[in-house]
mmCIF file with all atom_site columns, C-alpha atoms in Angstrom:
data_model
loop_
_atom_site.group_PDB
_atom_site.id
_atom_site.type_symbol
_atom_site.label_atom_id
_atom_site.label_alt_id
_atom_site.label_comp_id
_atom_site.label_asym_id
_atom_site.label_entity_id
_atom_site.label_seq_id
_atom_site.pdbx_PDB_ins_code
_atom_site.Cartn_x
_atom_site.Cartn_y
_atom_site.Cartn_z
_atom_site.occupancy
_atom_site.B_iso_or_equiv
_atom_site.pdbx_formal_charge
_atom_site.auth_seq_id
_atom_site.auth_comp_id
_atom_site.auth_asym_id
_atom_site.auth_atom_id
_atom_site.pdbx_PDB_model_num
ATOM 1   C CA . UNK A 1 1   ? -18.490 32.854 21.065  1.00 0.00 ? 1065 UNK A CA 1
ATOM 2   C CA . UNK A 1 2   ? -16.589 31.903 17.746  1.00 0.00 ? 1066 UNK A CA 1
ATOM 3   C CA . UNK A 1 3   ? -18.767 30.166 15.126  1.00 0.00 ? 1067 UNK A CA 1
ATOM 4   C CA . UNK A 1 4   ? -16.537 27.807 14.072  1.00 0.00 ? 1068 UNK A CA 1
ATOM 5   C CA . UNK A 1 5   ? -12.838 26.764 14.747  1.00 0.00 ? 1069 UNK A CA 1
ATOM 6   C CA . UNK A 1 6   ? -12.106 28.138 10.907  1.00 0.00 ? 1070 UNK A CA 1
ATOM 7   C CA . UNK A 1 7   ? -12.835 31.254 12.260  1.00 0.00 ? 1071 UNK A CA 1
ATOM 8   C CA . UNK A 1 8   ? -11.043 30.970 15.441  1.00 0.00 ? 1072 UNK A CA 1
ATOM 9   C CA . UNK A 1 9   ? -7.727  29.010 13.013  1.00 0.00 ? 1073 UNK A CA 1
ATOM 10  C CA . UNK A 1 10  ? -8.078  32.637 11.304  1.00 0.00 ? 1074 UNK A CA 1
ATOM 11  C CA . UNK A 1 11  ? -7.999  35.488 13.774  1.00 0.00 ? 1075 UNK A CA 1
ATOM 12  C CA . UNK A 1 12  ? -4.932  33.693 15.639  1.00 0.00 ? 1076 UNK A CA 1
ATOM 13  C CA . UNK A 1 13  ? -3.442  34.041 11.815  1.00 0.00 ? 1077 UNK A CA 1
ATOM 14  C CA . UNK A 1 14  ? -4.312  37.674 11.306  1.00 0.00 ? 1078 UNK A CA 1
ATOM 15  C CA . UNK A 1 15  ? -3.216  38.371 15.132  1.00 0.00 ? 1079 UNK A CA 1
ATOM 16  C CA . UNK A 1 16  ? 0.035   36.938 15.414  1.00 0.00 ? 1080 UNK A CA 1
ATOM 17  C CA . UNK A 1 17  ? 3.151   37.706 13.838  1.00 0.00 ? 1081 UNK A CA 1
ATOM 18  C CA . UNK A 1 18  ? 3.925   35.407 10.787  1.00 0.00 ? 1082 UNK A CA 1
ATOM 19  C CA . UNK A 1 19  ? 7.691   33.332 10.968  1.00 0.00 ? 1083 UNK A CA 1
ATOM 20  C CA . UNK A 1 20  ? 9.823   33.552 7.944   1.00 0.00 ? 1084 UNK A CA 1
ATOM 21  C CA . UNK A 1 21  ? 9.978   29.404 6.509   1.00 0.00 ? 1085 UNK A CA 1
ATOM 22  C CA . UNK A 1 22  ? 13.284  28.382 4.860   1.00 0.00 ? 1086 UNK A CA 1
ATOM 23  C CA . UNK A 1 23  ? 13.640  28.548 1.565   1.00 0.00 ? 1087 UNK A CA 1
ATOM 24  C CA . UNK A 1 24  ? 15.060  25.933 -0.998  1.00 0.00 ? 1088 UNK A CA 1
ATOM 25  C CA . UNK A 1 25  ? 15.410  26.928 -4.991  1.00 0.00 ? 1089 UNK A CA 1
ATOM 26  C CA . UNK A 1 26  ? 17.571  23.939 -6.510  1.00 0.00 ? 1090 UNK A CA 1
ATOM 27  C CA . UNK A 1 27  ? 16.284  25.309 -9.650  1.00 0.00 ? 1091 UNK A CA 1
ATOM 28  C CA . UNK A 1 28  ? 14.406  22.425 -11.141 1.00 0.00 ? 1092 UNK A CA 1
ATOM 29  C CA . UNK A 1 29  ? 10.975  23.761 -11.455 1.00 0.00 ? 1093 UNK A CA 1
ATOM 30  C CA . UNK A 1 30  ? 12.356  25.796 -14.466 1.00 0.00 ? 1094 UNK A CA 1
ATOM 31  C CA . UNK A 1 31  ? 13.035  25.103 -18.320 1.00 0.00 ? 1095 UNK A CA 1
ATOM 32  C CA . UNK A 1 32  ? 15.973  24.575 -19.378 1.00 0.00 ? 1096 UNK A CA 1
ATOM 33  C CA . UNK A 1 33  ? 17.459  26.785 -21.186 1.00 0.00 ? 1097 UNK A CA 1
ATOM 34  C CA . UNK A 1 34  ? 14.997  29.826 -19.662 1.00 0.00 ? 1098 UNK A CA 1
ATOM 35  C CA . UNK A 1 35  ? 16.021  32.826 -17.966 1.00 0.00 ? 1099 UNK A CA 1
ATOM 36  C CA . UNK A 1 36  ? 14.405  32.099 -14.578 1.00 0.00 ? 1100 UNK A CA 1
ATOM 37  C CA . UNK A 1 37  ? 11.291  33.556 -12.627 1.00 0.00 ? 1101 UNK A CA 1
ATOM 38  C CA . UNK A 1 38  ? 13.146  35.050 -9.836  1.00 0.00 ? 1102 UNK A CA 1
ATOM 39  C CA . UNK A 1 39  ? 14.456  38.321 -8.596  1.00 0.00 ? 1103 UNK A CA 1
ATOM 40  C CA . UNK A 1 40  ? 17.633  39.064 -11.054 1.00 0.00 ? 1104 UNK A CA 1
ATOM 41  C CA . UNK A 1 41  ? 19.408  42.241 -10.053 1.00 0.00 ? 1105 UNK A CA 1
ATOM 42  C CA . UNK A 1 42  ? 21.920  42.183 -12.789 1.00 0.00 ? 1106 UNK A CA 1
ATOM 43  C CA . UNK A 1 43  ? 24.091  39.427 -15.090 1.00 0.00 ? 1107 UNK A CA 1
ATOM 44  C CA . UNK A 1 44  ? 22.706  36.936 -17.636 1.00 0.00 ? 1108 UNK A CA 1
ATOM 45  C CA . UNK A 1 45  ? 21.276  33.486 -15.926 1.00 0.00 ? 1109 UNK A CA 1
ATOM 46  C CA . UNK A 1 46  ? 19.690  30.881 -17.578 1.00 0.00 ? 1110 UNK A CA 1
ATOM 47  C CA . UNK A 1 47  ? 18.880  26.932 -16.445 1.00 0.00 ? 1111 UNK A CA 1
ATOM 48  C CA . UNK A 1 48  ? 21.271  24.712 -17.759 1.00 0.00 ? 1112 UNK A CA 1
ATOM 49  C CA . UNK A 1 49  ? 22.421  21.323 -17.046 1.00 0.00 ? 1113 UNK A CA 1
ATOM 50  C CA . UNK A 1 50  ? 25.430  19.530 -15.225 1.00 0.00 ? 1114 UNK A CA 1
ATOM 51  C CA . UNK A 1 51  ? 25.449  16.223 -15.595 1.00 0.00 ? 1115 UNK A CA 1
ATOM 52  C CA . UNK A 1 52  ? 21.861  15.822 -16.036 1.00 0.00 ? 1116 UNK A CA 1
ATOM 53  C CA . UNK A 1 53  ? 20.562  18.056 -13.192 1.00 0.00 ? 1117 UNK A CA 1
ATOM 54  C CA . UNK A 1 54  ? 19.140  21.622 -13.251 1.00 0.00 ? 1118 UNK A CA 1
ATOM 55  C CA . UNK A 1 55  ? 21.749  24.284 -12.211 1.00 0.00 ? 1119 UNK A CA 1
ATOM 56  C CA . UNK A 1 56  ? 21.809  28.396 -12.244 1.00 0.00 ? 1120 UNK A CA 1
ATOM 57  C CA . UNK A 1 57  ? 24.274  29.443 -14.946 1.00 0.00 ? 1121 UNK A CA 1
ATOM 58  C CA . UNK A 1 58  ? 25.780  32.773 -15.444 1.00 0.00 ? 1122 UNK A CA 1
ATOM 59  C CA . UNK A 1 59  ? 26.496  33.409 -18.590 1.00 0.00 ? 1123 UNK A CA 1
ATOM 60  C CA . UNK A 1 60  ? 30.566  35.641 -18.848 1.00 0.00 ? 1124 UNK A CA 1
ATOM 61  C CA . UNK A 1 61  ? 28.946  38.386 -21.036 1.00 0.00 ? 1125 UNK A CA 1
ATOM 62  C CA . UNK A 1 62  ? 28.239  41.419 -20.203 1.00 0.00 ? 1126 UNK A CA 1
ATOM 63  C CA . UNK A 1 63  ? 31.036  41.011 -17.702 1.00 0.00 ? 1127 UNK A CA 1
ATOM 64  C CA . UNK A 1 64  ? 29.497  42.270 -14.556 1.00 0.00 ? 1128 UNK A CA 1
ATOM 65  C CA . UNK A 1 65  ? 28.863  40.806 -10.981 1.00 0.00 ? 1129 UNK A CA 1
ATOM 66  C CA . UNK A 1 66  ? 25.656  38.837 -11.213 1.00 0.00 ? 1130 UNK A CA 1
ATOM 67  C CA . UNK A 1 67  ? 22.908  38.963 -8.325  1.00 0.00 ? 1131 UNK A CA 1
ATOM 68  C CA . UNK A 1 68  ? 19.909  37.138 -7.801  1.00 0.00 ? 1132 UNK A CA 1
ATOM 69  C CA . UNK A 1 69  ? 18.034  37.608 -4.643  1.00 0.00 ? 1133 UNK A CA 1
ATOM 70  C CA . UNK A 1 70  ? 15.915  34.283 -3.218  1.00 0.00 ? 1134 UNK A CA 1
ATOM 71  C CA . UNK A 1 71  ? 13.206  33.958 -0.474  1.00 0.00 ? 1135 UNK A CA 1
ATOM 72  C CA . UNK A 1 72  ? 11.644  36.546 1.431   1.00 0.00 ? 1136 UNK A CA 1
ATOM 73  C CA . UNK A 1 73  ? 13.095  39.313 2.734   1.00 0.00 ? 1137 UNK A CA 1
ATOM 74  C CA . UNK A 1 74  ? 14.642  38.685 5.994   1.00 0.00 ? 1138 UNK A CA 1
ATOM 75  C CA . UNK A 1 75  ? 14.588  40.916 9.396   1.00 0.00 ? 1139 UNK A CA 1
ATOM 76  C CA . UNK A 1 76  ? 16.163  38.449 11.665  1.00 0.00 ? 1140 UNK A CA 1
ATOM 77  C CA . UNK A 1 77  ? 19.215  36.289 11.697  1.00 0.00 ? 1141 UNK A CA 1
ATOM 78  C CA . UNK A 1 78  ? 19.457  33.924 9.033   1.00 0.00 ? 1142 UNK A CA 1
ATOM 79  C CA . UNK A 1 79  ? 21.859  31.571 7.139   1.00 0.00 ? 1143 UNK A CA 1
ATOM 80  C CA . UNK A 1 80  ? 22.509  30.752 3.422   1.00 0.00 ? 1144 UNK A CA 1
ATOM 81  C CA . UNK A 1 81  ? 24.170  27.929 2.142   1.00 0.00 ? 1145 UNK A CA 1
ATOM 82  C CA . UNK A 1 82  ? 24.348  27.432 -1.743  1.00 0.00 ? 1146 UNK A CA 1
ATOM 83  C CA . UNK A 1 83  ? 26.845  24.921 -4.259  1.00 0.00 ? 1147 UNK A CA 1
ATOM 84  C CA . UNK A 1 84  ? 29.517  27.441 -6.615  1.00 0.00 ? 1148 UNK A CA 1
ATOM 85  C CA . UNK A 1 85  ? 31.018  25.799 -9.385  1.00 0.00 ? 1149 UNK A CA 1
ATOM 86  C CA . UNK A 1 86  ? 33.546  27.735 -11.939 1.00 0.00 ? 1150 UNK A CA 1
ATOM 87  C CA . UNK A 1 87  ? 36.424  27.422 -13.746 1.00 0.00 ? 1151 UNK A CA 1
ATOM 88  C CA . UNK A 1 88  ? 39.921  29.295 -14.170 1.00 0.00 ? 1152 UNK A CA 1
ATOM 89  C CA . UNK A 1 89  ? 41.100  30.171 -17.729 1.00 0.00 ? 1153 UNK A CA 1
ATOM 90  C CA . UNK A 1 90  ? 44.987  30.560 -18.052 1.00 0.00 ? 1154 UNK A CA 1
ATOM 91  C CA . UNK A 1 91  ? 45.406  33.079 -16.039 1.00 0.00 ? 1155 UNK A CA 1
ATOM 92  C CA . UNK A 1 92  ? 41.834  34.396 -15.633 1.00 0.00 ? 1156 UNK A CA 1
ATOM 93  C CA . UNK A 1 93  ? 39.577  32.841 -12.234 1.00 0.00 ? 1157 UNK A CA 1
ATOM 94  C CA . UNK A 1 94  ? 35.734  33.430 -11.195 1.00 0.00 ? 1158 UNK A CA 1
ATOM 95  C CA . UNK A 1 95  ? 34.543  34.949 -8.474  1.00 0.00 ? 1159 UNK A CA 1
ATOM 96  C CA . UNK A 1 96  ? 31.717  34.266 -6.246  1.00 0.00 ? 1160 UNK A CA 1
ATOM 97  C CA . UNK A 1 97  ? 30.087  34.041 -3.161  1.00 0.00 ? 1161 UNK A CA 1
ATOM 98  C CA . UNK A 1 98  ? 26.357  34.668 -1.198  1.00 0.00 ? 1162 UNK A CA 1
ATOM 99  C CA . UNK A 1 99  ? 25.036  37.259 0.817   1.00 0.00 ? 1163 UNK A CA 1
ATOM 100 C CA . UNK A 1 100 ? 22.403  38.114 3.673   1.00 0.00 ? 1164 UNK A CA 1
ATOM 101 C CA . UNK A 1 101 ? 19.727  41.089 4.411   1.00 0.00 ? 1165 UNK A CA 1
ATOM 102 C CA . UNK A 1 102 ? 20.062  43.308 0.993   1.00 0.00 ? 1166 UNK A CA 1
ATOM 103 C CA . UNK A 1 103 ? 23.009  45.323 -0.291  1.00 0.00 ? 1167 UNK A CA 1
ATOM 104 C CA . UNK A 1 104 ? 23.810  46.682 3.013   1.00 0.00 ? 1168 UNK A CA 1
ATOM 105 C CA . UNK A 1 105 ? 24.265  43.425 4.731   1.00 0.00 ? 1169 UNK A CA 1
ATOM 106 C CA . UNK A 1 106 ? 27.060  41.159 4.615   1.00 0.00 ? 1170 UNK A CA 1
ATOM 107 C CA . UNK A 1 107 ? 28.763  38.974 1.745   1.00 0.00 ? 1171 UNK A CA 1
ATOM 108 C CA . UNK A 1 108 ? 30.908  35.562 2.035   1.00 0.00 ? 1172 UNK A CA 1
ATOM 109 C CA . UNK A 1 109 ? 32.821  35.755 -1.296  1.00 0.00 ? 1173 UNK A CA 1
ATOM 110 C CA . UNK A 1 110 ? 35.699  32.993 -3.192  1.00 0.00 ? 1174 UNK A CA 1
ATOM 111 C CA . UNK A 1 111 ? 38.321  35.017 -4.709  1.00 0.00 ? 1175 UNK A CA 1
ATOM 112 C CA . UNK A 1 112 ? 40.547  32.465 -6.444  1.00 0.00 ? 1176 UNK A CA 1
ATOM 113 C CA . UNK A 1 113 ? 42.875  34.781 -8.461  1.00 0.00 ? 1177 UNK A CA 1
ATOM 114 C CA . UNK A 1 114 ? 44.117  35.917 -4.711  1.00 0.00 ? 1178 UNK A CA 1
ATOM 115 C CA . UNK A 1 115 ? 43.263  32.310 -2.924  1.00 0.00 ? 1179 UNK A CA 1
ATOM 116 C CA . UNK A 1 116 ? 41.187  34.543 -0.414  1.00 0.00 ? 1180 UNK A CA 1
ATOM 117 C CA . UNK A 1 117 ? 37.685  34.462 1.315   1.00 0.00 ? 1181 UNK A CA 1
ATOM 118 C CA . UNK A 1 118 ? 36.701  38.365 1.697   1.00 0.00 ? 1182 UNK A CA 1
ATOM 119 C CA . UNK A 1 119 ? 33.209  39.095 3.984   1.00 0.00 ? 1183 UNK A CA 1
ATOM 120 C CA . UNK A 1 120 ? 32.296  42.290 2.653   1.00 0.00 ? 1184 UNK A CA 1
ATOM 121 C CA . UNK A 1 121 ? 29.598  44.650 3.276   1.00 0.00 ? 1185 UNK A CA 1
ATOM 122 C CA . UNK A 1 122 ? 28.830  48.248 2.047   1.00 0.00 ? 1186 UNK A CA 1
ATOM 123 C CA . UNK A 1 123 ? 30.994  46.878 -0.950  1.00 0.00 ? 1187 UNK A CA 1
ATOM 124 C CA . UNK A 1 124 ? 33.747  47.165 1.430   1.00 0.00 ? 1188 UNK A CA 1
ATOM 125 C CA . UNK A 1 125 ? 36.311  43.999 2.308   1.00 0.00 ? 1189 UNK A CA 1
ATOM 126 C CA . UNK A 1 126 ? 36.245  44.346 6.680   1.00 0.00 ? 1190 UNK A CA 1
ATOM 127 C CA . UNK A 1 127 ? 38.201  40.435 6.879   1.00 0.00 ? 1191 UNK A CA 1
ATOM 128 C CA . UNK A 1 128 ? 40.166  38.157 4.870   1.00 0.00 ? 1192 UNK A CA 1
ATOM 129 C CA . UNK A 1 129 ? 41.110  34.021 5.238   1.00 0.00 ? 1193 UNK A CA 1
ATOM 130 C CA . UNK A 1 130 ? 43.028  31.867 3.348   1.00 0.00 ? 1194 UNK A CA 1
ATOM 131 C CA . UNK A 1 131 ? 41.718  29.379 1.121   1.00 0.00 ? 1195 UNK A CA 1
ATOM 132 C CA . UNK A 1 132 ? 42.498  27.231 -1.586  1.00 0.00 ? 1196 UNK A CA 1
ATOM 133 C CA . UNK A 1 133 ? 39.882  26.830 -4.695  1.00 0.00 ? 1197 UNK A CA 1
ATOM 134 C CA . UNK A 1 134 ? 39.883  23.867 -6.649  1.00 0.00 ? 1198 UNK A CA 1
ATOM 135 C CA . UNK A 1 135 ? 38.790  24.405 -10.745 1.00 0.00 ? 1199 UNK A CA 1
ATOM 136 C CA . UNK A 1 136 ? 35.778  23.522 -12.207 1.00 0.00 ? 1200 UNK A CA 1
ATOM 137 C CA . UNK A 1 137 ? 35.316  21.202 -8.707  1.00 0.00 ? 1201 UNK A CA 1
ATOM 138 C CA . UNK A 1 138 ? 31.754  22.210 -6.769  1.00 0.00 ? 1202 UNK A CA 1
ATOM 139 C CA . UNK A 1 139 ? 32.174  23.973 -3.539  1.00 0.00 ? 1203 UNK A CA 1
ATOM 140 C CA . UNK A 1 140 ? 29.750  24.490 -1.146  1.00 0.00 ? 1204 UNK A CA 1
ATOM 141 C CA . UNK A 1 141 ? 29.370  28.010 0.771   1.00 0.00 ? 1205 UNK A CA 1
ATOM 142 C CA . UNK A 1 142 ? 27.583  28.738 3.478   1.00 0.00 ? 1206 UNK A CA 1
ATOM 143 C CA . UNK A 1 143 ? 27.340  32.130 5.586   1.00 0.00 ? 1207 UNK A CA 1
ATOM 144 C CA . UNK A 1 144 ? 25.577  33.218 8.980   1.00 0.00 ? 1208 UNK A CA 1
ATOM 145 C CA . UNK A 1 145 ? 24.882  36.007 10.894  1.00 0.00 ? 1209 UNK A CA 1
ATOM 146 C CA . UNK A 1 146 ? 22.929  36.046 14.638  1.00 0.00 ? 1210 UNK A CA 1
ATOM 147 C CA . UNK A 1 147 ? 21.824  37.976 16.674  1.00 0.00 ? 1211 UNK A CA 1
ATOM 148 C CA . UNK A 1 148 ? 24.386  37.862 19.891  1.00 0.00 ? 1212 UNK A CA 1
ATOM 149 C CA . UNK A 1 149 ? 22.492  40.178 21.990  1.00 0.00 ? 1213 UNK A CA 1
ATOM 150 C CA . UNK A 1 150 ? 21.745  44.112 21.118  1.00 0.00 ? 1214 UNK A CA 1
ATOM 151 C CA . UNK A 1 151 ? 25.200  46.055 20.616  1.00 0.00 ? 1215 UNK A CA 1
ATOM 152 C CA . UNK A 1 152 ? 26.430  42.802 18.998  1.00 0.00 ? 1216 UNK A CA 1
ATOM 153 C CA . UNK A 1 153 ? 26.097  40.727 15.638  1.00 0.00 ? 1217 UNK A CA 1
ATOM 154 C CA . UNK A 1 154 ? 28.120  37.205 14.740  1.00 0.00 ? 1218 UNK A CA 1
ATOM 155 C CA . UNK A 1 155 ? 28.903  36.841 11.384  1.00 0.00 ? 1219 UNK A CA 1
ATOM 156 C CA . UNK A 1 156 ? 30.682  33.457 10.171  1.00 0.00 ? 1220 UNK A CA 1
ATOM 157 C CA . UNK A 1 157 ? 31.583  32.141 7.174   1.00 0.00 ? 1221 UNK A CA 1
ATOM 158 C CA . UNK A 1 158 ? 32.572  28.930 5.366   1.00 0.00 ? 1222 UNK A CA 1
ATOM 159 C CA . UNK A 1 159 ? 33.962  27.264 2.070   1.00 0.00 ? 1223 UNK A CA 1
ATOM 160 C CA . UNK A 1 160 ? 34.686  23.769 1.229   1.00 0.00 ? 1224 UNK A CA 1
ATOM 161 C CA . UNK A 1 161 ? 35.339  21.962 -1.796  1.00 0.00 ? 1225 UNK A CA 1
ATOM 162 C CA . UNK A 1 162 ? 32.146  19.640 -2.292  1.00 0.00 ? 1226 UNK A CA 1
ATOM 163 C CA . UNK A 1 163 ? 34.020  16.423 -2.467  1.00 0.00 ? 1227 UNK A CA 1
ATOM 164 C CA . UNK A 1 164 ? 36.272  17.215 0.878   1.00 0.00 ? 1228 UNK A CA 1
ATOM 165 C CA . UNK A 1 165 ? 34.682  17.565 5.220   1.00 0.00 ? 1229 UNK A CA 1
ATOM 166 C CA . UNK A 1 166 ? 33.697  20.822 5.925   1.00 0.00 ? 1230 UNK A CA 1
ATOM 167 C CA . UNK A 1 167 ? 35.860  22.410 8.234   1.00 0.00 ? 1231 UNK A CA 1
ATOM 168 C CA . UNK A 1 168 ? 35.278  21.948 11.793  1.00 0.00 ? 1232 UNK A CA 1
ATOM 169 C CA . UNK A 1 169 ? 35.478  25.525 12.303  1.00 0.00 ? 1233 UNK A CA 1
ATOM 170 C CA . UNK A 1 170 ? 34.478  28.801 10.394  1.00 0.00 ? 1234 UNK A CA 1
ATOM 171 C CA . UNK A 1 171 ? 36.853  30.120 7.467   1.00 0.00 ? 1235 UNK A CA 1
ATOM 172 C CA . UNK A 1 172 ? 35.531  33.224 8.365   1.00 0.00 ? 1236 UNK A CA 1
ATOM 173 C CA . UNK A 1 173 ? 34.732  34.680 12.244  1.00 0.00 ? 1237 UNK A CA 1
ATOM 174 C CA . UNK A 1 174 ? 33.343  38.602 12.615  1.00 0.00 ? 1238 UNK A CA 1
ATOM 175 C CA . UNK A 1 175 ? 31.642  40.710 14.945  1.00 0.00 ? 1239 UNK A CA 1
ATOM 176 C CA . UNK A 1 176 ? 29.638  43.698 14.569  1.00 0.00 ? 1240 UNK A CA 1
ATOM 177 C CA . UNK A 1 177 ? 28.073  46.459 15.674  1.00 0.00 ? 1241 UNK A CA 1
ATOM 178 C CA . UNK A 1 178 ? 24.238  45.327 16.383  1.00 0.00 ? 1242 UNK A CA 1
ATOM 179 C CA . UNK A 1 179 ? 21.646  47.440 13.337  1.00 0.00 ? 1243 UNK A CA 1
ATOM 180 C CA . UNK A 1 180 ? 18.763  46.696 11.722  1.00 0.00 ? 1244 UNK A CA 1
ATOM 181 C CA . UNK A 1 181 ? 18.984  44.620 8.830   1.00 0.00 ? 1245 UNK A CA 1
ATOM 182 C CA . UNK A 1 182 ? 16.541  43.616 6.691   1.00 0.00 ? 1246 UNK A CA 1
ATOM 183 C CA . UNK A 1 183 ? 16.419  42.300 2.880   1.00 0.00 ? 1247 UNK A CA 1
ATOM 184 C CA . UNK A 1 184 ? 16.470  39.109 0.670   1.00 0.00 ? 1248 UNK A CA 1
ATOM 185 C CA . UNK A 1 185 ? 19.175  36.344 0.568   1.00 0.00 ? 1249 UNK A CA 1
ATOM 186 C CA . UNK A 1 186 ? 21.297  36.317 -2.935  1.00 0.00 ? 1250 UNK A CA 1
ATOM 187 C CA . UNK A 1 187 ? 24.080  34.417 -4.969  1.00 0.00 ? 1251 UNK A CA 1
ATOM 188 C CA . UNK A 1 188 ? 26.809  36.345 -6.764  1.00 0.00 ? 1252 UNK A CA 1
ATOM 189 C CA . UNK A 1 189 ? 29.475  35.972 -9.063  1.00 0.00 ? 1253 UNK A CA 1
ATOM 190 C CA . UNK A 1 190 ? 31.911  37.647 -11.523 1.00 0.00 ? 1254 UNK A CA 1
ATOM 191 C CA . UNK A 1 191 ? 33.195  35.251 -14.651 1.00 0.00 ? 1255 UNK A CA 1
ATOM 192 C CA . UNK A 1 192 ? 36.119  36.797 -14.945 1.00 0.00 ? 1256 UNK A CA 1
ATOM 193 C CA . UNK A 1 193 ? 37.691  34.025 -16.526 1.00 0.00 ? 1257 UNK A CA 1
ATOM 194 C CA . UNK A 1 194 ? 35.631  34.030 -19.415 1.00 0.00 ? 1258 UNK A CA 1
ATOM 195 C CA . UNK A 1 195 ? 33.224  31.056 -18.180 1.00 0.00 ? 1259 UNK A CA 1
ATOM 196 C CA . UNK A 1 196 ? 29.618  30.460 -16.748 1.00 0.00 ? 1260 UNK A CA 1
ATOM 197 C CA . UNK A 1 197 ? 29.461  30.010 -13.333 1.00 0.00 ? 1261 UNK A CA 1
ATOM 198 C CA . UNK A 1 198 ? 27.000  27.275 -12.215 1.00 0.00 ? 1262 UNK A CA 1
ATOM 199 C CA . UNK A 1 199 ? 24.825  27.862 -8.435  1.00 0.00 ? 1263 UNK A CA 1
ATOM 200 C CA . UNK A 1 200 ? 22.721  24.705 -7.531  1.00 0.00 ? 1264 UNK A CA 1
ATOM 201 C CA . UNK A 1 201 ? 21.062  23.628 -4.035  1.00 0.00 ? 1265 UNK A CA 1
ATOM 202 C CA . UNK A 1 202 ? 20.498  27.317 -2.683  1.00 0.00 ? 1266 UNK A CA 1
ATOM 203 C CA . UNK A 1 203 ? 18.768  27.031 0.950   1.00 0.00 ? 1267 UNK A CA 1
ATOM 204 C CA . UNK A 1 204 ? 17.478  30.235 3.662   1.00 0.00 ? 1268 UNK A CA 1
ATOM 205 C CA . UNK A 1 205 ? 16.887  29.657 6.999   1.00 0.00 ? 1269 UNK A CA 1
ATOM 206 C CA . UNK A 1 206 ? 15.475  32.602 9.012   1.00 0.00 ? 1270 UNK A CA 1
ATOM 207 C CA . UNK A 1 207 ? 17.429  32.258 12.906  1.00 0.00 ? 1271 UNK A CA 1
ATOM 208 C CA . UNK A 1 208 ? 15.894  33.852 16.001  1.00 0.00 ? 1272 UNK A CA 1
#
């Protein structure tokens, strides 16, 4: 017999598989003007103020596809949402997005220069959809990857200006072949316009 309830609970915790929990990052815990203690793969990121609110800012120098991974590694389906703001400068535009399951997973990318959304996997664009982007406005990006059955994954992407209503249906929908996914969610951006790209309110939700 177990000597205490706490001992029983400890045994159950070690015997049961760990279930990933939601991850939320609004950058409020970091000091303004500093590089946050996050997993930055590339790019120069600092925490700055936007209207009195702390946000993550991707500096335009050096000009790279900046990437920050957030939360724990995901082995199940998952969803990521994030707010992103960039600015056009003359004929140059930013490019930005969100991704799931590491470098080999799916990426939802906004490409204002072409007025499209791209669904990318392994650096290959596998689907596009028209999208009219508004400069210097917050946009919400949402990407969901969910297993349908043993042979298929459902991939859905939504993007909308925060000042407008979310779309009733996904902007991009794709059915991919089943495979094992594992990796972290990420926010990404390439500041081609020479202006910083801002990120805020990132939320990652594991799905069964």
